[in-house]
Coordinates of C-alpha atoms in Angstrom, one line a residue:
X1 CA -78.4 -4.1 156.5
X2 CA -75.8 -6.8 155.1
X3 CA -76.1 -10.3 156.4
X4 CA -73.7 -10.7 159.1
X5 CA -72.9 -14.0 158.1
X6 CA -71.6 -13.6 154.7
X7 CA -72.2 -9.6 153.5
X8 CA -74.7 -10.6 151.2
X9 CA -76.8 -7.5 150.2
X10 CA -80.2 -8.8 149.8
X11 CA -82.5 -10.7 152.2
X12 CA -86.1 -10.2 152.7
X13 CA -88.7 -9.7 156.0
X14 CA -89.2 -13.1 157.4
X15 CA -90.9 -12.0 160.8
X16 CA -92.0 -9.1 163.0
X17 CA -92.9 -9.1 166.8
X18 CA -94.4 -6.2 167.8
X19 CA -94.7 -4.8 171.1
X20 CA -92.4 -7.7 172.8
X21 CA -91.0 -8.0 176.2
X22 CA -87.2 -7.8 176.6
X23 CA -87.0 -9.4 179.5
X24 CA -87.6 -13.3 179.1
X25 CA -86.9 -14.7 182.5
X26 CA -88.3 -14.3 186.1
X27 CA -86.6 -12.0 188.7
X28 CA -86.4 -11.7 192.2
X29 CA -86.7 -8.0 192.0
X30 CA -88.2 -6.0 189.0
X31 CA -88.4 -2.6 190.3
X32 CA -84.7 -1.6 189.2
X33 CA -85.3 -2.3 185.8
X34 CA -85.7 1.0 183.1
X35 CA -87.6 1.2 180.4
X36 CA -88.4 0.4 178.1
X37 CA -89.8 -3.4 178.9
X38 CA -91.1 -3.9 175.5
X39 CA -89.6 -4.0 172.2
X40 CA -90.8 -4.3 168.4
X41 CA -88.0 -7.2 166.8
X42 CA -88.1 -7.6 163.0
X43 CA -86.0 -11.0 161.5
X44 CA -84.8 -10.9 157.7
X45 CA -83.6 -13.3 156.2
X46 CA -80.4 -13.7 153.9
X47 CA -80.8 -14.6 150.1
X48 CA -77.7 -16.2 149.9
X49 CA -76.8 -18.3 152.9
X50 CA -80.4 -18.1 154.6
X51 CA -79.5 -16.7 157.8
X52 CA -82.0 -15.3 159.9
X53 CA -80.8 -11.9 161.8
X54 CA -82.1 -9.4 163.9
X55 CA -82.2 -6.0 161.9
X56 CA -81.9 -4.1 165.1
X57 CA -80.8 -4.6 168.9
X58 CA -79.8 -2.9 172.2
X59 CA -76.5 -4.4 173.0
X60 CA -76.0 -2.8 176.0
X61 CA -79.4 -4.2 177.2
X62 CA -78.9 -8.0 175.8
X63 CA -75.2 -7.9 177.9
X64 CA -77.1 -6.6 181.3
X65 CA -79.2 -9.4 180.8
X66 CA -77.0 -12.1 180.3
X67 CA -74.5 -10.9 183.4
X68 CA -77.9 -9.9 185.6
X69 CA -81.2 -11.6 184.3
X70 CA -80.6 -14.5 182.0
X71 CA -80.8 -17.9 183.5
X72 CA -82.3 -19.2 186.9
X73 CA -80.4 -22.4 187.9
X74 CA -82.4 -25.7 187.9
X75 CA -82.6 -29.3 189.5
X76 CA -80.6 -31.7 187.5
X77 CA -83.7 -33.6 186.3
X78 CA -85.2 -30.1 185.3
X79 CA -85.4 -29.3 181.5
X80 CA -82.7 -32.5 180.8
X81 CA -83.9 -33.3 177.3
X82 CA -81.4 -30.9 175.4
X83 CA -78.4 -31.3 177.5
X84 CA -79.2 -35.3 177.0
X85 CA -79.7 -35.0 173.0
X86 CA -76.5 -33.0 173.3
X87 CA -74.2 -36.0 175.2
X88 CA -76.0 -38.7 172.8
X89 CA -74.1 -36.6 169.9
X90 CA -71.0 -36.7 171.4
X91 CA -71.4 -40.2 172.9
X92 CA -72.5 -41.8 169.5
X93 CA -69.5 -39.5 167.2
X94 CA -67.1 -40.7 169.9
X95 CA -66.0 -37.4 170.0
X96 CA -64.6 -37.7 173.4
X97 CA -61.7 -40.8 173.3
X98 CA -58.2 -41.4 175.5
X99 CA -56.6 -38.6 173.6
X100 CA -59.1 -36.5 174.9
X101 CA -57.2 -34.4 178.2
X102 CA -59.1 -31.2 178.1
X103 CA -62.8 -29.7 177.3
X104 CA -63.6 -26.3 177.5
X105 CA -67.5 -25.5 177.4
X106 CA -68.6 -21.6 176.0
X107 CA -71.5 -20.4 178.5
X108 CA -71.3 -22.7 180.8
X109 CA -74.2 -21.9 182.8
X110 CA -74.7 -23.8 186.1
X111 CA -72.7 -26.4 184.6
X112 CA -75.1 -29.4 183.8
X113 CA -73.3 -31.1 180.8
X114 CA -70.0 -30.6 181.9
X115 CA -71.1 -32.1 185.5
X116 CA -72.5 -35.1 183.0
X117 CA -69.6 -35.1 180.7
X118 CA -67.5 -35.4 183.9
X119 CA -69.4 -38.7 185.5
X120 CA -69.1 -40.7 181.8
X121 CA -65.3 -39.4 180.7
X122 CA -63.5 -38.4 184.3
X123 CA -60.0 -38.6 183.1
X124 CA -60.2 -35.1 181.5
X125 CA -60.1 -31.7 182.6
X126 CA -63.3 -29.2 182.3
X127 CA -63.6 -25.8 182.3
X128 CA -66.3 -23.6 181.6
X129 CA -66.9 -19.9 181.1
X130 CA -69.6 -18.1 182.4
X131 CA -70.7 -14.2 182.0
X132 CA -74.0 -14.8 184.4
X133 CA -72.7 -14.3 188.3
X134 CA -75.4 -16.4 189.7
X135 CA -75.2 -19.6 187.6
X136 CA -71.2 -19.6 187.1
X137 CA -71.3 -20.1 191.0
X138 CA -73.5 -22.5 191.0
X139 CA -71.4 -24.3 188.1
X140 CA -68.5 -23.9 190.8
X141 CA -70.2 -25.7 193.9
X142 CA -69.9 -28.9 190.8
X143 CA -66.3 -28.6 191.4
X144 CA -65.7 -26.8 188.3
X145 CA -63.7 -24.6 186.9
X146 CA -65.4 -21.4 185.6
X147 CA -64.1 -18.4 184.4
X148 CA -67.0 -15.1 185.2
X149 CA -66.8 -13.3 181.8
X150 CA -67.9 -13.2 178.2
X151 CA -65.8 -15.2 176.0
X152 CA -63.6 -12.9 173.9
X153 CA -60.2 -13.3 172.6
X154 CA -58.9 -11.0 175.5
X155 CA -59.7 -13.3 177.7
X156 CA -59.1 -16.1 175.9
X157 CA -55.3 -14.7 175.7
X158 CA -55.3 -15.1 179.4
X159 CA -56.2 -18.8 180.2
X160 CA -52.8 -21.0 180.0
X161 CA -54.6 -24.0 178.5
X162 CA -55.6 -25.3 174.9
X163 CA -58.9 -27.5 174.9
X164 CA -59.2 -30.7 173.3
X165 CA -63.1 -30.2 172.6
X166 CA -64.9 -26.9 172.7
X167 CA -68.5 -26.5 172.6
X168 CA -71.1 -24.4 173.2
X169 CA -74.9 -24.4 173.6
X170 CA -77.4 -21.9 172.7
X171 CA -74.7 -19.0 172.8
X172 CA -73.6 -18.7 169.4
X173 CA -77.3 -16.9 168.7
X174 CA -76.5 -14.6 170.8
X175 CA -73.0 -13.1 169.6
X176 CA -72.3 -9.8 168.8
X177 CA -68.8 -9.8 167.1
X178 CA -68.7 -13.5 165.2
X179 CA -64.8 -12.4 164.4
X180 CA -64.1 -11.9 167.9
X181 CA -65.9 -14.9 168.9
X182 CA -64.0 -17.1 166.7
X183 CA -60.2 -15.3 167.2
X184 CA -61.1 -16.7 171.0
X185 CA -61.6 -19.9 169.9
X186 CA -58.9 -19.7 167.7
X187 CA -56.3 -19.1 171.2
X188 CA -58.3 -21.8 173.0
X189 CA -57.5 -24.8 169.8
X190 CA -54.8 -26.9 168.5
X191 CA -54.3 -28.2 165.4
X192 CA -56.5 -31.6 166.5
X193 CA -58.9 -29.7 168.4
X194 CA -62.9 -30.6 167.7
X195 CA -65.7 -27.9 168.5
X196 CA -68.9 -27.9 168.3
X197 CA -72.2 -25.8 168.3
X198 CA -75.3 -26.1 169.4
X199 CA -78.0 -23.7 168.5
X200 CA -81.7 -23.7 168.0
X201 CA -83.0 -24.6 163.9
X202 CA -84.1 -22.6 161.0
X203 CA -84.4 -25.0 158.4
X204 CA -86.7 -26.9 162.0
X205 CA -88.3 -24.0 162.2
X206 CA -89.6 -23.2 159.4
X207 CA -89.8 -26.8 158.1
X208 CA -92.8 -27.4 161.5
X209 CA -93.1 -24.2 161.2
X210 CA -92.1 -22.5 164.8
X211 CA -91.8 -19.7 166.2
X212 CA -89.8 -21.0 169.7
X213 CA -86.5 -19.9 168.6
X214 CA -87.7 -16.3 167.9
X215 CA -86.9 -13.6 170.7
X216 CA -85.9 -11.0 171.5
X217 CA -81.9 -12.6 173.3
X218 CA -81.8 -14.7 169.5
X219 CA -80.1 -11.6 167.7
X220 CA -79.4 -14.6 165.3
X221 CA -81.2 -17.9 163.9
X222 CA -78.9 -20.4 162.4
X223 CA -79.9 -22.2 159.5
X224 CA -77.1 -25.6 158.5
X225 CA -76.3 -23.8 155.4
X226 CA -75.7 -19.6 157.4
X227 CA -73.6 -21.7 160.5
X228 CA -71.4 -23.7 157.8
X229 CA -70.7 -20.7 155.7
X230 CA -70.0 -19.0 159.1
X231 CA -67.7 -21.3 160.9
X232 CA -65.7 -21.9 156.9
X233 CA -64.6 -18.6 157.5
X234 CA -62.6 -18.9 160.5
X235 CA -61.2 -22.1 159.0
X236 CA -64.0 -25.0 160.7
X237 CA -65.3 -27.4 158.2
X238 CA -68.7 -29.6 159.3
X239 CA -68.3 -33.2 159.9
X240 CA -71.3 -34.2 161.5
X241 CA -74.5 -32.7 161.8
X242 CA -78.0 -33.3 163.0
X243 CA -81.4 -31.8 164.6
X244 CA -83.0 -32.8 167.1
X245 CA -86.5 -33.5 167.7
X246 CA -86.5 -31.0 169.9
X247 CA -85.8 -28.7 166.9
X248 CA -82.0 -27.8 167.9
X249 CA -79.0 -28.3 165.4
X250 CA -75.8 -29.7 166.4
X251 CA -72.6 -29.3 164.3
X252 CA -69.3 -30.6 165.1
X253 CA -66.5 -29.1 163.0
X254 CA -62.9 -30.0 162.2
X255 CA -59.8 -27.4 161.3
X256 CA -58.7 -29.7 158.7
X257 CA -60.2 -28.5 156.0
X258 CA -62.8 -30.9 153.8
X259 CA -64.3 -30.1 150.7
X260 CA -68.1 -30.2 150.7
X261 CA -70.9 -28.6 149.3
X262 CA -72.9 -26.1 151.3
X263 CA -75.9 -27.6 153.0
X264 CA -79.2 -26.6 150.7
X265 CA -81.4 -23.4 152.1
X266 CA -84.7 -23.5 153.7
X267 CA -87.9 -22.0 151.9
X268 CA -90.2 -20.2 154.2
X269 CA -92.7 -18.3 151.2
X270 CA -94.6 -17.2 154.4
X271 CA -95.3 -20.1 156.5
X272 CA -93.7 -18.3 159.7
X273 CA -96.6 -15.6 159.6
X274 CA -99.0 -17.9 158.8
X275 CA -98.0 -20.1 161.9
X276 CA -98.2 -17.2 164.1
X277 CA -101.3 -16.2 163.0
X278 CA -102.9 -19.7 163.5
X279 CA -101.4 -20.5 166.4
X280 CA -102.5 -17.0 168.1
X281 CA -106.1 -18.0 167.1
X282 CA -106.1 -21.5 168.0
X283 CA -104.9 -20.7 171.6
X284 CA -107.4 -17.3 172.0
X285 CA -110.1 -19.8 170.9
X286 CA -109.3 -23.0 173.1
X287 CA -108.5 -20.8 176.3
X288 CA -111.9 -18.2 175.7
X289 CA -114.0 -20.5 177.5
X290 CA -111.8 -21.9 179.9
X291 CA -109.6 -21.1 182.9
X292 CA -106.2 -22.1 182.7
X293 CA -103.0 -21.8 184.2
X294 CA -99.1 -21.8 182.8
X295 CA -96.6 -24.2 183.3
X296 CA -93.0 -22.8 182.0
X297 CA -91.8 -19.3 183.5
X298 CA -89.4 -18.8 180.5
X299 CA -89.3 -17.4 177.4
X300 CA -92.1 -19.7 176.2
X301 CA -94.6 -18.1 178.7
X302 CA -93.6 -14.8 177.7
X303 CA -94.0 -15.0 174.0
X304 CA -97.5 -16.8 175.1
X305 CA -98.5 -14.0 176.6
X306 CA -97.2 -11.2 174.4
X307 CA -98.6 -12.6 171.4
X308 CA -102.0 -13.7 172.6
X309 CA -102.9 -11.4 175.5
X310 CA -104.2 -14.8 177.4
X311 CA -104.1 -13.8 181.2
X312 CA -103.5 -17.0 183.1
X313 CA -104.6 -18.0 186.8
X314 CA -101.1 -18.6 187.6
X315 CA -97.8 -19.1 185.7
X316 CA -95.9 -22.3 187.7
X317 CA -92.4 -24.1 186.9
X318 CA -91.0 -27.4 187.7
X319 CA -87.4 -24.9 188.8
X320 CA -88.0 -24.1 192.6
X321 CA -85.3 -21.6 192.6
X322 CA -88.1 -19.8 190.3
X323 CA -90.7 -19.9 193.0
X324 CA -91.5 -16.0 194.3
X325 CA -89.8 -14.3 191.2
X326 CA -91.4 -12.1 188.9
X327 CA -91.3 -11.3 184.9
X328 CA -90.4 -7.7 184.3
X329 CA -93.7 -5.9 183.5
X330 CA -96.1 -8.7 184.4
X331 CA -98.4 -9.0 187.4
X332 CA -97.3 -12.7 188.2
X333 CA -95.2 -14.5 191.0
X334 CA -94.1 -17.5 190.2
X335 CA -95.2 -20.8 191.7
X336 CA -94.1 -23.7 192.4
X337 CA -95.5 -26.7 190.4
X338 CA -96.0 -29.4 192.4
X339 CA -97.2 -27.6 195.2
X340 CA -99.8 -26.1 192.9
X341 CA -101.1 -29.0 191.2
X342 CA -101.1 -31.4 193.8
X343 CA -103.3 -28.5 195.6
X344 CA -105.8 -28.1 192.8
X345 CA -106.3 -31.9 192.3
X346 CA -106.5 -32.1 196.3
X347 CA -109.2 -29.5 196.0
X348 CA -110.8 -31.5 193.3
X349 CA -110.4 -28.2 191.1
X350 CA -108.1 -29.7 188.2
X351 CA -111.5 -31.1 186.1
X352 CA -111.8 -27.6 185.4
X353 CA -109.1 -26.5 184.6
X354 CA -106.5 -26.2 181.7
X355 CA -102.4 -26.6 181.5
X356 CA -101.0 -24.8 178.9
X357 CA -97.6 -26.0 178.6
X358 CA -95.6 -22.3 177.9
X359 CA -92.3 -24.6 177.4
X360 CA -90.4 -26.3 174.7
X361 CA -89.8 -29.2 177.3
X362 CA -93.4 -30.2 176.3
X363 CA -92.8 -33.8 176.5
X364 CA -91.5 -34.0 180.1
X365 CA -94.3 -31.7 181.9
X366 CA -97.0 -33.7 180.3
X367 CA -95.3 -36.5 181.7
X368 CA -94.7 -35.0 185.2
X369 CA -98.6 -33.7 185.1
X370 CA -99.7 -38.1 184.2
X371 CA -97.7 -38.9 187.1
X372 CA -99.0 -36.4 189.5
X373 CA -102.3 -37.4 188.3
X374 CA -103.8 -34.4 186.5
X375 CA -107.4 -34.6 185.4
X376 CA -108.0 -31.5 183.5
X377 CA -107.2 -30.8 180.0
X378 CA -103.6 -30.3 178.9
X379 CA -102.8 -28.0 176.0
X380 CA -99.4 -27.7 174.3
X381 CA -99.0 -25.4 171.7
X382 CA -94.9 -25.5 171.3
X383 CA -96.0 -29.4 170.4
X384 CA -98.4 -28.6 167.5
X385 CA -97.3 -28.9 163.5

């Protein structure tokens, strides 16, 4: 398979997942689901622009999920770091000025940054597109406006508006038809328009190395140098750029064209495998002795449990609207996590046990677990290098 990016014939195996779940995020109901629930995902990696890419998907299962099963809406202060890293880039690039009158967010979701974007700059107009039913309402009780559907240029061609700044985050990964995808941006643009992507790290991730942004809804992993070679063919040249500690790149791009040269590849020569492998050891061996339980009911948790086989007490989240839903082939109902750990240290039962933090928001659970006064042992293995 050519790299989707830029053609290029050769690229090499960077990763394989065998035997992974499809299904990344709880559900209030998992007896309608078919099978299969479990998928083998290979990644190669382009030669020339060093973009990582899925060599085989089921696009008729990713776009079920994203209408149906993708996202469960959370509390504002829930899972804030990214959105917050996000509104720093556009708050210190002073992207958004007076001339700004319009912003149009790609996968909205249940509206967070926008809502936040809206409370610092509220002389502009936001709108937001949404294919998920459950969290584009939920972006409309923020008083937004959200279109319900996938972004394409069709419906792109129907909105009567042209956006000052369009963004999105944590979508482009997940496209399909990159020509398509752009064309729509294309009809949504002016000649002084900004956008900007947001979308989880190669270069990161093999530079730590991890293996968060690899699933089985990322048909795509971006390095600088595969989203620059990308967006340079639809006519949107990089102006700034960084990555977050959190391991997620942020571009901002410009259709007046600049000459630059490409950003410089990453070099995995194996690392990723040999991450996996050591970090599959490292937790079977810390959790043999030990009970534990999970806190993250995501995709973390998922590819926690699929590559170790680690069966936990109980899987909790910090979301409430996650409380009583189930993953898709796992014997688990969520719970809620305060309840639970103020229980357990009630009980006197948290010196014996361990929290395995199953989220890339690391930082704030291990914050929320100090404040709540946790005694046991907490274990993050999305925080080790």
């Amino acid at each position: 398979m050519n790299c989707p990016v830029c053609n290029y014939k050769k690229n090499t195996l960077l990763l394989k997942l065998n035997n992974f779940p499809i299904y990344q995020h709880p559900m209030d109901d998992t007896s309608n689901i078919p099978l299969p629930h479990v998928i083998d995902i290979e990644y190669s990696i382009c030669r020339q622009c060093a973009h990582a890419f899925q060599l085989n998907y089921n696009k008729d299962i990713l776009e079920a999920i994203y209408k149906h099963h993708y996202y469960t809406p959370s509390p504002e202060n829930i899972g804030a770091s990214f959105r917050y890293d996000f509104i720093k880039f556009i708050s210190e690039n002073n992207i958004i000025d007076k001339k700004t009158l319009n912003v149009l967010e790609i996968g909205c979701s249940s509206g967070e940054v926008l809502a936040e974007l809206k409370t610092i700059y509220s002389n502009v107009d936001y709108h937001g597109i949404e294919p998920n039913e459950e969290t584009a309402i939920a972006a409309e009780k923020k008083e937004l406006i959200v279109e319900k559907a996938f972004f394409t240029e069709k419906i792109a061609s129907s909105l009567c508006f042209k956006s000052d700044l369009i963004y999105s985050r944590h979508v482009i990964e997940h496209i399909f038809d990159f020509k398509d995808f752009f064309k729509a941006i294309s009809k949504m643009s002016h000649s002084t328009s900004t956008l900007i992507l947001e979308t989880p790290s190669l270069d990161w991730s093999i530079t730590q190395p991890s293996t968060q942004a690899f699933h089985v809804e990322h048909i795509h992993v971006f390095s600088e140098r595969s989203l620059v070679t990308l967006a340079n063919q639809f006519g949107w040249f990089k102006d700034k750029s960084i990555v977050t500690a959190s391991g997620n790149l942020i571009i901002s791009f410009t259709n007046k064209e600049k000459k630059s040269l490409l950003p410089l590849a990453p070099s995995d020569n194996g690392k990723l495998k040999q991450k996996i492998d050591k970090d599959i050891q490292a937790l079977q061996s810390y959790c043999k002795d030990e009970e534990f339980i999970f806190w993250g009911a995501g995709s973390g948790a998922v590819t926690l449990l699929a590559l170790t086989g680690l069966k936990p007490l109980y899987i909790i989240d910090g979301n409430p609207n996650k409380t009583g839903k189930r993953f898709c082939g796992l014997n688990y109902t969520i719970k809620y996590s305060i309840d639970t750990i103020n229980a357990l240290i009630n009980k006197d039962l948290d010196k014996k046990l361990t929290v395995i933090i199953s989220s890339s928001f690391h930082d704030e659970i291990k914050h929320e677990l100090t404040s709540l006064g946790w005694r046991g042992n907490i274990y993050a293995p999305y925080a080790l290098k």
